[in-house]
PDB file of C-alpha atoms in Angstrom:
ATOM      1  CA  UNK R 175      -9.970   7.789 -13.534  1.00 44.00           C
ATOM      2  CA  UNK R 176     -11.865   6.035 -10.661  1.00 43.00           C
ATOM      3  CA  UNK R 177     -10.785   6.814  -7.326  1.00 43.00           C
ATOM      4  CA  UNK R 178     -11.437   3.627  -5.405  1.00 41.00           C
ATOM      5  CA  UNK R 179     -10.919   0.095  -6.156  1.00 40.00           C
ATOM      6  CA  UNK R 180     -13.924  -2.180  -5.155  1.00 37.00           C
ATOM      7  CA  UNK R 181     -14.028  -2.457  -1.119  1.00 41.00           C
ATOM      8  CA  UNK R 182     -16.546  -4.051   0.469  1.00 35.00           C
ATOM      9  CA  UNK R 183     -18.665  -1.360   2.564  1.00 29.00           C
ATOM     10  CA  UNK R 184     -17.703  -3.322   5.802  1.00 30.00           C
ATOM     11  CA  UNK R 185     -14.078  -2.724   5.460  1.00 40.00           C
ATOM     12  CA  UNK R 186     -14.448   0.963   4.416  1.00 39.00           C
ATOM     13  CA  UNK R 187     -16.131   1.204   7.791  1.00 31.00           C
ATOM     14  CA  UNK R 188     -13.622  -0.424   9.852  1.00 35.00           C
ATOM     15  CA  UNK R 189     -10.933   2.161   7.977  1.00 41.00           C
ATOM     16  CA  UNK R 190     -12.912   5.537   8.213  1.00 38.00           C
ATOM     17  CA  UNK R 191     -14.696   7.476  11.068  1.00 36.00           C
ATOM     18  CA  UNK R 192     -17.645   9.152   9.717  1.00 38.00           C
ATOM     19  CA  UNK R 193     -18.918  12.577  10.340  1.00 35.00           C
ATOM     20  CA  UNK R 194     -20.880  15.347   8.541  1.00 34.00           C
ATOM     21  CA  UNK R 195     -19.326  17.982   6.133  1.00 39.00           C
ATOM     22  CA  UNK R 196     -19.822  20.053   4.085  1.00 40.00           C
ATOM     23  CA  UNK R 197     -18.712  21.342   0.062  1.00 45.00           C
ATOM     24  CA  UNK R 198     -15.354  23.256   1.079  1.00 51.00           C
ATOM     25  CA  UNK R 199     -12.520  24.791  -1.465  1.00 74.00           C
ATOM     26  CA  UNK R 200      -8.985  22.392  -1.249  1.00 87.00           C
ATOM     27  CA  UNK R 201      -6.205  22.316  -3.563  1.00 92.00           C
ATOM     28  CA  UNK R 202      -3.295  20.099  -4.327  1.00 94.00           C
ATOM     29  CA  UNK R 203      -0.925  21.745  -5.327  1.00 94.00           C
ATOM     30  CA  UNK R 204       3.203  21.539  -6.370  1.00 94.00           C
ATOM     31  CA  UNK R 205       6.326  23.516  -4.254  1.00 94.00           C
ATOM     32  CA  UNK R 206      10.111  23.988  -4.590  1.00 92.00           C
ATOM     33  CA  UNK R 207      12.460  25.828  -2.556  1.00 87.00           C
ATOM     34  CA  UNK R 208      14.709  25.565  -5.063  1.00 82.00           C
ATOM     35  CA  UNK R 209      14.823  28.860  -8.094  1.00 75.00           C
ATOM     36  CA  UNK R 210      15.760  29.472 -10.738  1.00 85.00           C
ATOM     37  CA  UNK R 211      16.362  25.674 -11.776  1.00 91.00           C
ATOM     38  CA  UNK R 212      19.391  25.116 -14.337  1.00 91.00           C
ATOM     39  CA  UNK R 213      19.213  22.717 -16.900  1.00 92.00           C
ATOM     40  CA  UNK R 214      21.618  19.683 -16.385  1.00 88.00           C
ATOM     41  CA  UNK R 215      20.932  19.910 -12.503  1.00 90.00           C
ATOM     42  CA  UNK R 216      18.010  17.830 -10.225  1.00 90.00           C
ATOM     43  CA  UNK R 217      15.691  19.401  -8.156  1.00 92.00           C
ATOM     44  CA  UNK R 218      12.840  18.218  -5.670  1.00 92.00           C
ATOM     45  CA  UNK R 219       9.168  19.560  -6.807  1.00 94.00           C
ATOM     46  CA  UNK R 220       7.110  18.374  -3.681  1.00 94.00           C
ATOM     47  CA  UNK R 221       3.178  18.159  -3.842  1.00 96.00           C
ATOM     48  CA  UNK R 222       0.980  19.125  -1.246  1.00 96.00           C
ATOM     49  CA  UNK R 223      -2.399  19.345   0.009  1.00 95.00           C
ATOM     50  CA  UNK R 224      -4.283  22.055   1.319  1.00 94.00           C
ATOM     51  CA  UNK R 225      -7.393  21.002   3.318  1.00 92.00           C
ATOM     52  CA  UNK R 226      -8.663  24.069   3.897  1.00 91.00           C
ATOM     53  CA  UNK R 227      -9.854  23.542   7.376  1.00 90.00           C
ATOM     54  CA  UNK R 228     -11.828  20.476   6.384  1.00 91.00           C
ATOM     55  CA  UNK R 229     -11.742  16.608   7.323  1.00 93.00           C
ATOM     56  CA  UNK R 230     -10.665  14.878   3.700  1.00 93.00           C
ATOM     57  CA  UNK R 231      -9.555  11.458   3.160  1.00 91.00           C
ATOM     58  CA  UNK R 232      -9.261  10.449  -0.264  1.00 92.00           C
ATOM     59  CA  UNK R 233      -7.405  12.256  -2.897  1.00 94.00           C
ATOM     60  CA  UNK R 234      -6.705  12.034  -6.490  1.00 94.00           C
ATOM     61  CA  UNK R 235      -5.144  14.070  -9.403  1.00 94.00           C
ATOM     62  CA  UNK R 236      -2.589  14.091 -12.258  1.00 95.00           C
ATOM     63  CA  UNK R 237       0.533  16.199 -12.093  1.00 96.00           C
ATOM     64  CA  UNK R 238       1.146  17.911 -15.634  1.00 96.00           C
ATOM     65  CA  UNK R 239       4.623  19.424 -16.447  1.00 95.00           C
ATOM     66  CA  UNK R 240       6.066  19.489 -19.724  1.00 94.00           C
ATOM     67  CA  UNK R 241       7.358  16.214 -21.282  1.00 93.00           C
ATOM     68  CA  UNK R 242      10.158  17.957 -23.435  1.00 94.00           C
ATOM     69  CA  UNK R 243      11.360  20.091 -20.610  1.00 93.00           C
ATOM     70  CA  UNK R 244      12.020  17.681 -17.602  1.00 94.00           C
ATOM     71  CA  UNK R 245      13.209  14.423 -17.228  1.00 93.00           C
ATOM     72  CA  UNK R 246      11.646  12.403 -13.729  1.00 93.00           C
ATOM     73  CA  UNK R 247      14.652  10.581 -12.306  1.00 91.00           C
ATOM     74  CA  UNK R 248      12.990   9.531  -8.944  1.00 89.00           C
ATOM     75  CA  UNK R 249       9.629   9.482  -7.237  1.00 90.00           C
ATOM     76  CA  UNK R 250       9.270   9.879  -3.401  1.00 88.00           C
ATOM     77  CA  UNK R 251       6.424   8.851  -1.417  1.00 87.00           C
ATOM     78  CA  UNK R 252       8.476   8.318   2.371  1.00 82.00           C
ATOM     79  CA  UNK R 253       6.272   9.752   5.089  1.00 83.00           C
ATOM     80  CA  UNK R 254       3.378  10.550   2.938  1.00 90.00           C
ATOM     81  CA  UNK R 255      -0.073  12.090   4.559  1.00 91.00           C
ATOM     82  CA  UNK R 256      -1.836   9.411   2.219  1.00 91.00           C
ATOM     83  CA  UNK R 257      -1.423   6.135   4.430  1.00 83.00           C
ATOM     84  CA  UNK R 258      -2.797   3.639   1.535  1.00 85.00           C
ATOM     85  CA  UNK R 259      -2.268   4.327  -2.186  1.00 87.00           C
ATOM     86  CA  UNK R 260      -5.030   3.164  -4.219  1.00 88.00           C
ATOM     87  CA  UNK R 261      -1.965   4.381  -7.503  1.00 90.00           C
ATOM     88  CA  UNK R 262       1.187   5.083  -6.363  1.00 90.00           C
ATOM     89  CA  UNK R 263       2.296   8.179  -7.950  1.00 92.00           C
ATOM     90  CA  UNK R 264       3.663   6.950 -10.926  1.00 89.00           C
ATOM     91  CA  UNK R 265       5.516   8.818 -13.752  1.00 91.00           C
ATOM     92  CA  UNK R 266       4.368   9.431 -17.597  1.00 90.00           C
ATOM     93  CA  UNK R 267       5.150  11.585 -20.370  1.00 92.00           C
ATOM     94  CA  UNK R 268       4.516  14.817 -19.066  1.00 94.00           C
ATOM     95  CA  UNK R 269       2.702  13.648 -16.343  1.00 95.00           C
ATOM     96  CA  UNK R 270       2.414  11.628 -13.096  1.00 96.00           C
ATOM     97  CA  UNK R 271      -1.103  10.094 -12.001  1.00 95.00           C
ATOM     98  CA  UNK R 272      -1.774   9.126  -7.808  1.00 95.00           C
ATOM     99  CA  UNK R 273      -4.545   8.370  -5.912  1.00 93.00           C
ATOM    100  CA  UNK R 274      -4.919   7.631  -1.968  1.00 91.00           C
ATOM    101  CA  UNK R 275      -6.884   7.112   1.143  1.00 90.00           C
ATOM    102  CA  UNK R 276      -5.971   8.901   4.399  1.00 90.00           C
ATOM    103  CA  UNK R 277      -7.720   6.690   6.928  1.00 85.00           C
ATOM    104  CA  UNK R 278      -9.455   8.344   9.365  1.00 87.00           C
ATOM    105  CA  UNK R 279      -9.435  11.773   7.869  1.00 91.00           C
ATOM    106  CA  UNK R 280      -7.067  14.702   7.709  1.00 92.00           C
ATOM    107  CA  UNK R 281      -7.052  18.176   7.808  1.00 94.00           C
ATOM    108  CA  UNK R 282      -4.052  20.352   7.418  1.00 92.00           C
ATOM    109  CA  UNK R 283      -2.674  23.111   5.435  1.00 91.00           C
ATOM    110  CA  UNK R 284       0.364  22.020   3.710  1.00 92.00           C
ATOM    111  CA  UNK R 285       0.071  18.321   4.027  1.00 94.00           C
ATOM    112  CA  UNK R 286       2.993  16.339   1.880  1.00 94.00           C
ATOM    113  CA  UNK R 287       1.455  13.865  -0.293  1.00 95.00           C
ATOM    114  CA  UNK R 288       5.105  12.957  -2.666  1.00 94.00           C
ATOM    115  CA  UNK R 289       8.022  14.369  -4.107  1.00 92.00           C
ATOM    116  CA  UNK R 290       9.155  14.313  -7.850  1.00 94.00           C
ATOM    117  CA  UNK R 291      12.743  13.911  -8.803  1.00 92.00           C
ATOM    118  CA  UNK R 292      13.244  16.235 -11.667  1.00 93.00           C
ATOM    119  CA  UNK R 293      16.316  17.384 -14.332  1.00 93.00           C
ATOM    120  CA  UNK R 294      15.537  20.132 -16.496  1.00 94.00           C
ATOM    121  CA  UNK R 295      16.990  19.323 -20.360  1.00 93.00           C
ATOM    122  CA  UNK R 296      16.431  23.322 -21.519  1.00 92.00           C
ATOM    123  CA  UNK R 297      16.165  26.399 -20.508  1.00 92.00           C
ATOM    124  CA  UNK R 298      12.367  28.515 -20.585  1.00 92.00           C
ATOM    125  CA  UNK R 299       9.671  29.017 -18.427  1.00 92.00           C
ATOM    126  CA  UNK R 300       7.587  26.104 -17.024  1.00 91.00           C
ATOM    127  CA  UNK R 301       5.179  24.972 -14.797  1.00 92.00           C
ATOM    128  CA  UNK R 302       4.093  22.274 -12.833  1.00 95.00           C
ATOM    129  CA  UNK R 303       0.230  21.994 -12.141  1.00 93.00           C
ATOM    130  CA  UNK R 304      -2.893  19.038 -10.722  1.00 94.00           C
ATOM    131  CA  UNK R 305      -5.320  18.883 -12.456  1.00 92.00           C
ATOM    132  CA  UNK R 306      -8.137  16.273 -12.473  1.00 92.00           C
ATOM    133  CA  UNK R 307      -7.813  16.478  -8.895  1.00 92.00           C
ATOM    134  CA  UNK R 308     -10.610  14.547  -6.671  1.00 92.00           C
ATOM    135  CA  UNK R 309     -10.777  15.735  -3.221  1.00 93.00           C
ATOM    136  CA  UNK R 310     -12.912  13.607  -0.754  1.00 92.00           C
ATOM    137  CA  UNK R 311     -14.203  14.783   2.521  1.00 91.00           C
ATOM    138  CA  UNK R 312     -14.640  12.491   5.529  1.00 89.00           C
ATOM    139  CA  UNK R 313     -18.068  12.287   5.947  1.00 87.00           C
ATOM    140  CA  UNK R 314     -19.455   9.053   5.124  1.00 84.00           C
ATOM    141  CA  UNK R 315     -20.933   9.899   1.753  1.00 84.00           C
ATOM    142  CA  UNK R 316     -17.886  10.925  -0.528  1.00 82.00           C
ATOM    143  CA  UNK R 317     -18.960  14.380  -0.799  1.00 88.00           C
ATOM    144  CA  UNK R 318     -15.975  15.913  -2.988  1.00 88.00           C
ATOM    145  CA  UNK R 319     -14.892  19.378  -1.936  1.00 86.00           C
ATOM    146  CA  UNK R 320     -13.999  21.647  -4.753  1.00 80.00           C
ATOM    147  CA  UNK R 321     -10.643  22.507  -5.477  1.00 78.00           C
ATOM    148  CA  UNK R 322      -8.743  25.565  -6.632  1.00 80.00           C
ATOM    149  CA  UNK R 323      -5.952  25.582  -8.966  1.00 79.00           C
ATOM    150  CA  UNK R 324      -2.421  26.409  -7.810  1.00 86.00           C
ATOM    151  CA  UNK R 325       0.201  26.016 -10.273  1.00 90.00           C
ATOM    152  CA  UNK R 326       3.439  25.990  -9.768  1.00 93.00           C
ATOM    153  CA  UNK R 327       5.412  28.357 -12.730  1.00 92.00           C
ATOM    154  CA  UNK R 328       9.230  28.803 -12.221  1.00 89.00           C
ATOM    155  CA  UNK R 329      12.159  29.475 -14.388  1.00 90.00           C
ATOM    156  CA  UNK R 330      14.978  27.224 -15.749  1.00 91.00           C
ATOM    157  CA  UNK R 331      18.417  28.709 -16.792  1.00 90.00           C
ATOM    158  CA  UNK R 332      21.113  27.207 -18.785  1.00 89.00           C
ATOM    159  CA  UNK R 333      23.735  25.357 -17.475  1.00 82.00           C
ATOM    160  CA  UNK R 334      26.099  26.295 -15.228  1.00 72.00           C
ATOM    161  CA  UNK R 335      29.648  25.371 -15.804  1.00 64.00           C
ATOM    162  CA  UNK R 336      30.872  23.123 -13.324  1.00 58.00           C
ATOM    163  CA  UNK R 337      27.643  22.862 -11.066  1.00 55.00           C
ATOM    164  CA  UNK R 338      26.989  19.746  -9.116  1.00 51.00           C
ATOM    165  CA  UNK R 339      23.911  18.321  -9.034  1.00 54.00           C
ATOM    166  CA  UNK R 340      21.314  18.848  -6.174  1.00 51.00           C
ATOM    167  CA  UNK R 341      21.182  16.408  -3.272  1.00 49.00           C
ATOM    168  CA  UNK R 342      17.644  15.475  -2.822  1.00 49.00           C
ATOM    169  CA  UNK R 343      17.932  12.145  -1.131  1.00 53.00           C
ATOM    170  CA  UNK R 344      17.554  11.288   2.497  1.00 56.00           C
ATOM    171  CA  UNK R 345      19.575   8.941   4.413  1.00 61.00           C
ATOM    172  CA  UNK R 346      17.423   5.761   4.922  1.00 67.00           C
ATOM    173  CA  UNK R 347      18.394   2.955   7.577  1.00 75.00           C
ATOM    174  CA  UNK R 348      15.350   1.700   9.129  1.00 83.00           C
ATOM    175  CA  UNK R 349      13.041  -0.753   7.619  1.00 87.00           C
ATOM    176  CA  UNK R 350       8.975   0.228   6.809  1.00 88.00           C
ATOM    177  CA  UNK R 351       7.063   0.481   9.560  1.00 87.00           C
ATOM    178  CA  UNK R 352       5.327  -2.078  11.056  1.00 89.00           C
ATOM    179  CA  UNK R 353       1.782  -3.337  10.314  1.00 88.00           C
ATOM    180  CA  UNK R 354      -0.973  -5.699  10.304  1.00 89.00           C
ATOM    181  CA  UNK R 355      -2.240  -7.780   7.590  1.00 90.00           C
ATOM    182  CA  UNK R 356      -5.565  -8.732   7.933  1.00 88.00           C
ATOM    183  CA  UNK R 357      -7.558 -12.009   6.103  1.00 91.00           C
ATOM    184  CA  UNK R 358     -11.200 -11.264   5.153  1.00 88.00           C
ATOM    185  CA  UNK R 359     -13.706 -12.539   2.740  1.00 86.00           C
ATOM    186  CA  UNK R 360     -16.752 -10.564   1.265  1.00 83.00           C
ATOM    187  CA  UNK R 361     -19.125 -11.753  -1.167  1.00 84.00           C
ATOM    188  CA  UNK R 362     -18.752  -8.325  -3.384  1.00 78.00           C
ATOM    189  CA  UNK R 363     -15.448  -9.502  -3.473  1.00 83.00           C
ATOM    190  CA  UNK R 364     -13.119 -12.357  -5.475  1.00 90.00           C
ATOM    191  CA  UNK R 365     -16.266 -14.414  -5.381  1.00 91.00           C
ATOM    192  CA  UNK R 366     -16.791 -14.604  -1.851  1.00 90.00           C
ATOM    193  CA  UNK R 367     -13.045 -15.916  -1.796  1.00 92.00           C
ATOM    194  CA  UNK R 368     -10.797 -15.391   1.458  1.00 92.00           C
ATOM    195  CA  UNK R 369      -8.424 -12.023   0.470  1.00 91.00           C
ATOM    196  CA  UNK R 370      -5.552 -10.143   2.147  1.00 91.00           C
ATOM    197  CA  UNK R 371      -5.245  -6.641   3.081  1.00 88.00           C
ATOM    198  CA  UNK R 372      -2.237  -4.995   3.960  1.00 87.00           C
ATOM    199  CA  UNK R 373      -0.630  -1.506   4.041  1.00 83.00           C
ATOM    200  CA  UNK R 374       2.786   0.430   5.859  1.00 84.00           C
ATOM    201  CA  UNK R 375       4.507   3.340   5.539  1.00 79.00           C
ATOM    202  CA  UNK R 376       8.307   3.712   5.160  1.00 80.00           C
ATOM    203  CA  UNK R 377       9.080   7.772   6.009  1.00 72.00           C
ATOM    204  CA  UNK R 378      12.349   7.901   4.176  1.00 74.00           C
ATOM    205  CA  UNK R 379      12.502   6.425   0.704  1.00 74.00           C
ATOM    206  CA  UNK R 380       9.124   5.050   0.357  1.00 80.00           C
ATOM    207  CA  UNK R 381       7.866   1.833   0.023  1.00 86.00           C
ATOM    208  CA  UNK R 382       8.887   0.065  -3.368  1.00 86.00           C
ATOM    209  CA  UNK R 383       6.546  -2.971  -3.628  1.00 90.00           C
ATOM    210  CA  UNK R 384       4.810  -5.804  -1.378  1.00 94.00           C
ATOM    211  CA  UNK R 385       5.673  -9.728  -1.261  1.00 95.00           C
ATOM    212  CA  UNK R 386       3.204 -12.270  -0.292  1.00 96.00           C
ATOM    213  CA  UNK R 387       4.310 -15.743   0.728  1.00 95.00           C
ATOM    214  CA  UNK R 388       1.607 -18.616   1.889  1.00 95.00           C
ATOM    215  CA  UNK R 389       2.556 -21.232   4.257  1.00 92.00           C
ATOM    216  CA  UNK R 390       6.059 -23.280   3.043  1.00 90.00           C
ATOM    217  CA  UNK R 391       5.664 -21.703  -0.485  1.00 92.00           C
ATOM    218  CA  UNK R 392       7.760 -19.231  -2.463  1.00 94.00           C
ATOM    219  CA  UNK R 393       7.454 -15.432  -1.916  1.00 95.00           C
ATOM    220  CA  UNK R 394       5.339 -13.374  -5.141  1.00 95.00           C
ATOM    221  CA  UNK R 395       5.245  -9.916  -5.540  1.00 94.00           C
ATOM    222  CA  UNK R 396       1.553  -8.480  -4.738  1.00 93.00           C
ATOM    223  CA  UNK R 397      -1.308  -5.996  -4.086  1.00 87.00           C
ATOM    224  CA  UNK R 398      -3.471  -5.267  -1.564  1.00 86.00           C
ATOM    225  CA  UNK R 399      -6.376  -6.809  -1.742  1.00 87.00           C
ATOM    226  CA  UNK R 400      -4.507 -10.322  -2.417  1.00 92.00           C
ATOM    227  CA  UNK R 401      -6.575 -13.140  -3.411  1.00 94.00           C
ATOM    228  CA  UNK R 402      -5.183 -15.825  -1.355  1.00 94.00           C
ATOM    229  CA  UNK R 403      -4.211 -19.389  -3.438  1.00 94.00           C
ATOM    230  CA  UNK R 404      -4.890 -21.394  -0.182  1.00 93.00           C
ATOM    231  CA  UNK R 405      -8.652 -20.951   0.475  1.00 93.00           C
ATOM    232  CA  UNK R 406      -8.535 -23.212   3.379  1.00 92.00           C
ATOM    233  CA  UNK R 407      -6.800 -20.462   4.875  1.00 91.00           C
ATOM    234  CA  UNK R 408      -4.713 -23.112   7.400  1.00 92.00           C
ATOM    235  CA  UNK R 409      -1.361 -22.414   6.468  1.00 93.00           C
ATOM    236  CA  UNK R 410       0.526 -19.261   8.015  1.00 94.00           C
ATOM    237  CA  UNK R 411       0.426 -15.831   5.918  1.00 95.00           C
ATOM    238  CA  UNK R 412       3.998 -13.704   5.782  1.00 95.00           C
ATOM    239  CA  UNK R 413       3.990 -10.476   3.890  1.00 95.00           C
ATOM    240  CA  UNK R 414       7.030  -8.416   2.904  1.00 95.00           C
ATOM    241  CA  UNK R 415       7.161  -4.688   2.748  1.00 92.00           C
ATOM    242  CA  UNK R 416      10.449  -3.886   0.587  1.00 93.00           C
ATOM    243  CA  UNK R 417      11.301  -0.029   0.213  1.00 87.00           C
ATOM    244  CA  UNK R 418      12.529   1.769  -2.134  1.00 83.00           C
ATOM    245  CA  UNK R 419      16.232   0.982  -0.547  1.00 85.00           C
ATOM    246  CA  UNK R 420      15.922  -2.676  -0.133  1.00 89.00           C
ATOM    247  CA  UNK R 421      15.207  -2.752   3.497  1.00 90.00           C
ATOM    248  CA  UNK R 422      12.287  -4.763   4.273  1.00 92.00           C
ATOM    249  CA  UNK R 423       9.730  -5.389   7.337  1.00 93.00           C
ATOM    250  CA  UNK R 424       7.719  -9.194   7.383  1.00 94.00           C
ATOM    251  CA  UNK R 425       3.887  -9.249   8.650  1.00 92.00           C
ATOM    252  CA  UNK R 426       2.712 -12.559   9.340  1.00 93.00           C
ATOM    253  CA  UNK R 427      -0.616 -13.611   9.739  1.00 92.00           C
ATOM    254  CA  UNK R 428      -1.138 -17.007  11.911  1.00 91.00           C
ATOM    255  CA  UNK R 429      -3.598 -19.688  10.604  1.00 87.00           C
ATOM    256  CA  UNK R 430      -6.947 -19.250  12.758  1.00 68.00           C
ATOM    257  CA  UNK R 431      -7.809 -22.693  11.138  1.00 54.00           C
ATOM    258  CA  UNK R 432      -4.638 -24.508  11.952  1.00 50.00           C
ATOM    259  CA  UNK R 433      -4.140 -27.196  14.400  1.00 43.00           C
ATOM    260  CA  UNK R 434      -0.832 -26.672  16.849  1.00 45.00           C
ATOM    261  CA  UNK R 435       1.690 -29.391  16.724  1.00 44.00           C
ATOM    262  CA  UNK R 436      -0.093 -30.306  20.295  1.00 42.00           C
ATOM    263  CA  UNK R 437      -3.308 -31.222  18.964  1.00 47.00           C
ATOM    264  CA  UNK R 438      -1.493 -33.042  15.687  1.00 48.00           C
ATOM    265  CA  UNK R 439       0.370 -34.991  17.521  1.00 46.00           C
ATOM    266  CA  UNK R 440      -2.900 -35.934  20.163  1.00 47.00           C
ATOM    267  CA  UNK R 441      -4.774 -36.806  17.477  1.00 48.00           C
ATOM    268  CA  UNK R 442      -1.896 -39.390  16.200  1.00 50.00           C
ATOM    269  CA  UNK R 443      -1.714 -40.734  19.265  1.00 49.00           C
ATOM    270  CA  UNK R 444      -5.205 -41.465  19.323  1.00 51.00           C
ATOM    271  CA  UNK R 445      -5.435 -42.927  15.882  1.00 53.00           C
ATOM    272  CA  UNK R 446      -2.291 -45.398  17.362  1.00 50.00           C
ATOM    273  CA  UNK R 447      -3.956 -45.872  20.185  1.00 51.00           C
ATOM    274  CA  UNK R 448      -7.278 -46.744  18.628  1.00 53.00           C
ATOM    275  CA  UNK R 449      -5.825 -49.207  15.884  1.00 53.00           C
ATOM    276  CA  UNK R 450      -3.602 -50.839  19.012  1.00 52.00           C
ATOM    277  CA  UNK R 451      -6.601 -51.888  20.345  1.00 52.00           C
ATOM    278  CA  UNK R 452      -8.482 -53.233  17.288  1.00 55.00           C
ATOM    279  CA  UNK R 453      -5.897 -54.985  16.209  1.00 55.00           C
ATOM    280  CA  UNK R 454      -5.999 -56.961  20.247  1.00 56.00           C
ATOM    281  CA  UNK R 455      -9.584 -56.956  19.683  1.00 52.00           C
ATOM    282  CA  UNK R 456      -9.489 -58.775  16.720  1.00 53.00           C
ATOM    283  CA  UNK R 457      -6.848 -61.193  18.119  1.00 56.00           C
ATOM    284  CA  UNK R 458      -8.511 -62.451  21.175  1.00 56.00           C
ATOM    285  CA  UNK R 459     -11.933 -62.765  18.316  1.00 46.00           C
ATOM    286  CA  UNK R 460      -9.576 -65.277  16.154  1.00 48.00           C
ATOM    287  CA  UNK R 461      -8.034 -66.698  19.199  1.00 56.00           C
ATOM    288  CA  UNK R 462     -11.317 -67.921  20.720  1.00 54.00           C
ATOM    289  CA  UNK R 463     -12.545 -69.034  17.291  1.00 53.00           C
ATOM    290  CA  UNK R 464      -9.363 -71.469  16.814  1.00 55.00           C
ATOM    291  CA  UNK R 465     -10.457 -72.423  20.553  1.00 57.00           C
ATOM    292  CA  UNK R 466     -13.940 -73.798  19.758  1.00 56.00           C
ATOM    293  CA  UNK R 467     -12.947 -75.117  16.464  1.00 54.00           C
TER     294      UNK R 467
END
């Protein structure tokens, strides 16, 4: 799995501070305070990283669990250390894959990175576990710490008659947070084409997708980096963050190459102004022709 999508080296260094590291020992690694489970019931597994007194920011793994044991009902990334997901944790059989960017770097002990919705479907031991975990440090030249292996092994009971189900969701109100979106163009990039890059946070439920709308036009669903339609770039940019509750926050980006109504309606003026006169021109011309005729 590759960690980063293709970013031009000039916006990697307008996201990151760089300074020198060294190999350290970090783990990612999954927590409940909920045990025993009980089949029939949802719980919250949360995954965290462990820095271990370094500067990281990038991260990367796969959380394994077994397939035939646990069904995922929800995945929560609200208030997440990671800042911009290069994969949103995302949910398959048996396993869930993520990968992030913590701009600026991070250190901490028991940093949350997302939360797993899960309902046991039989009773056993399991165990939840990363593996293929990339840790990055902040240094400027992707040094990847080594990690240790922490897995998470717990016990699920049968049912119990007439228990009620966990509550694992937090109330959400507010709309993501707000941010900036930001136009650029890099020839490593969409062809040398102008892009969009935008990111936000929403600390409750998480942010569910992004919507990109250019000038008068309809909104689309999108990605960061966007490869804008209007490579004139002289319309107005709005993007929509939408969580994972329906509230959304709009970004917009003004036109740097647009004109303001001011100067559209000075230069109309002028062009009136300009054919007023060659049109008088051109009358007193004829005029003095018919004259001397």
């Amino acid at each position: 799995m590759q960690l980063f999508k293709k970013i031009s080296l000039t916006l990697l260094a307008t996201m990151f501070l760089m300074r020198a590291g060294a190999v350290s020992a970090a783990s990612i690694f999954a927590e409940t305070e909920t045990a025993p489970f009980h089949v029939g019931s949802s719980y919250v597994v949360d995954v965290f990283l462990d820095t271990e007194n370094e500067d990281v920011n990038a991260v990367e793994g796969t959380l394994v669990f077994p397939a035939e044991s646990f069904d995922v009902e929800a995945i929560r990334d609200g208030n997440s250390t990671v800042t911009f997901w290069i994969q949103r944790p995302q949910a398959g059989t048996g396993k869930i894959a993520f990968s992030g960017i913590i701009p600026g770097g991070h250190v901490g002990e028991k940093s949350f990175l997302f939360s797993v919705v899960v309902r046991p479907l039989r009773a056993g031991v399991a165990f939840f576990q990363v593996q293929e975990e990339q840790i990055l440090l902040h240094d400027g030249k992707g040094t990847q710490a080594s990690a240790n292996a922490r897995p998470l092994i717990l016990e699920v009971a049968e049912q119990v008659v007439g228990e009620g189900d966990v509550t694992y969701e937090k109330a959400d109100l507010d709309a993501p947070e707000t941010f900036v979106p930001v136009v650029s163009r890099d020839p490593n990039m969409f062809e040398g084409k102008y892009f969009l890059v935008f990111a936000t946070q929403d600390k409750a439920s998480g942010i569910d997708h992004y919507e990109v709308r250019e000038g008068g036009g309809a909104y689309v669903t999108a990605e960061s980096p966007y490869l804008l339609q209007n490579q004139n770039v002289n319309e107005d940019i709005s993007v929509k963050a939408v969580d994972k509750k329906g509230h959304a926050r709009v970004a917009t980006v003004f036109a740097a190459k647009k004109q303001s109504s001011y100067q559209k309606y000075a230069t109309l003026a002028m062009m009136v102004l300009i054919g007023f006169l060659l049109g008088r021109t051109l009358s007193r011309v004829l005029s003095r022709r018919k004259q001397g005729s």
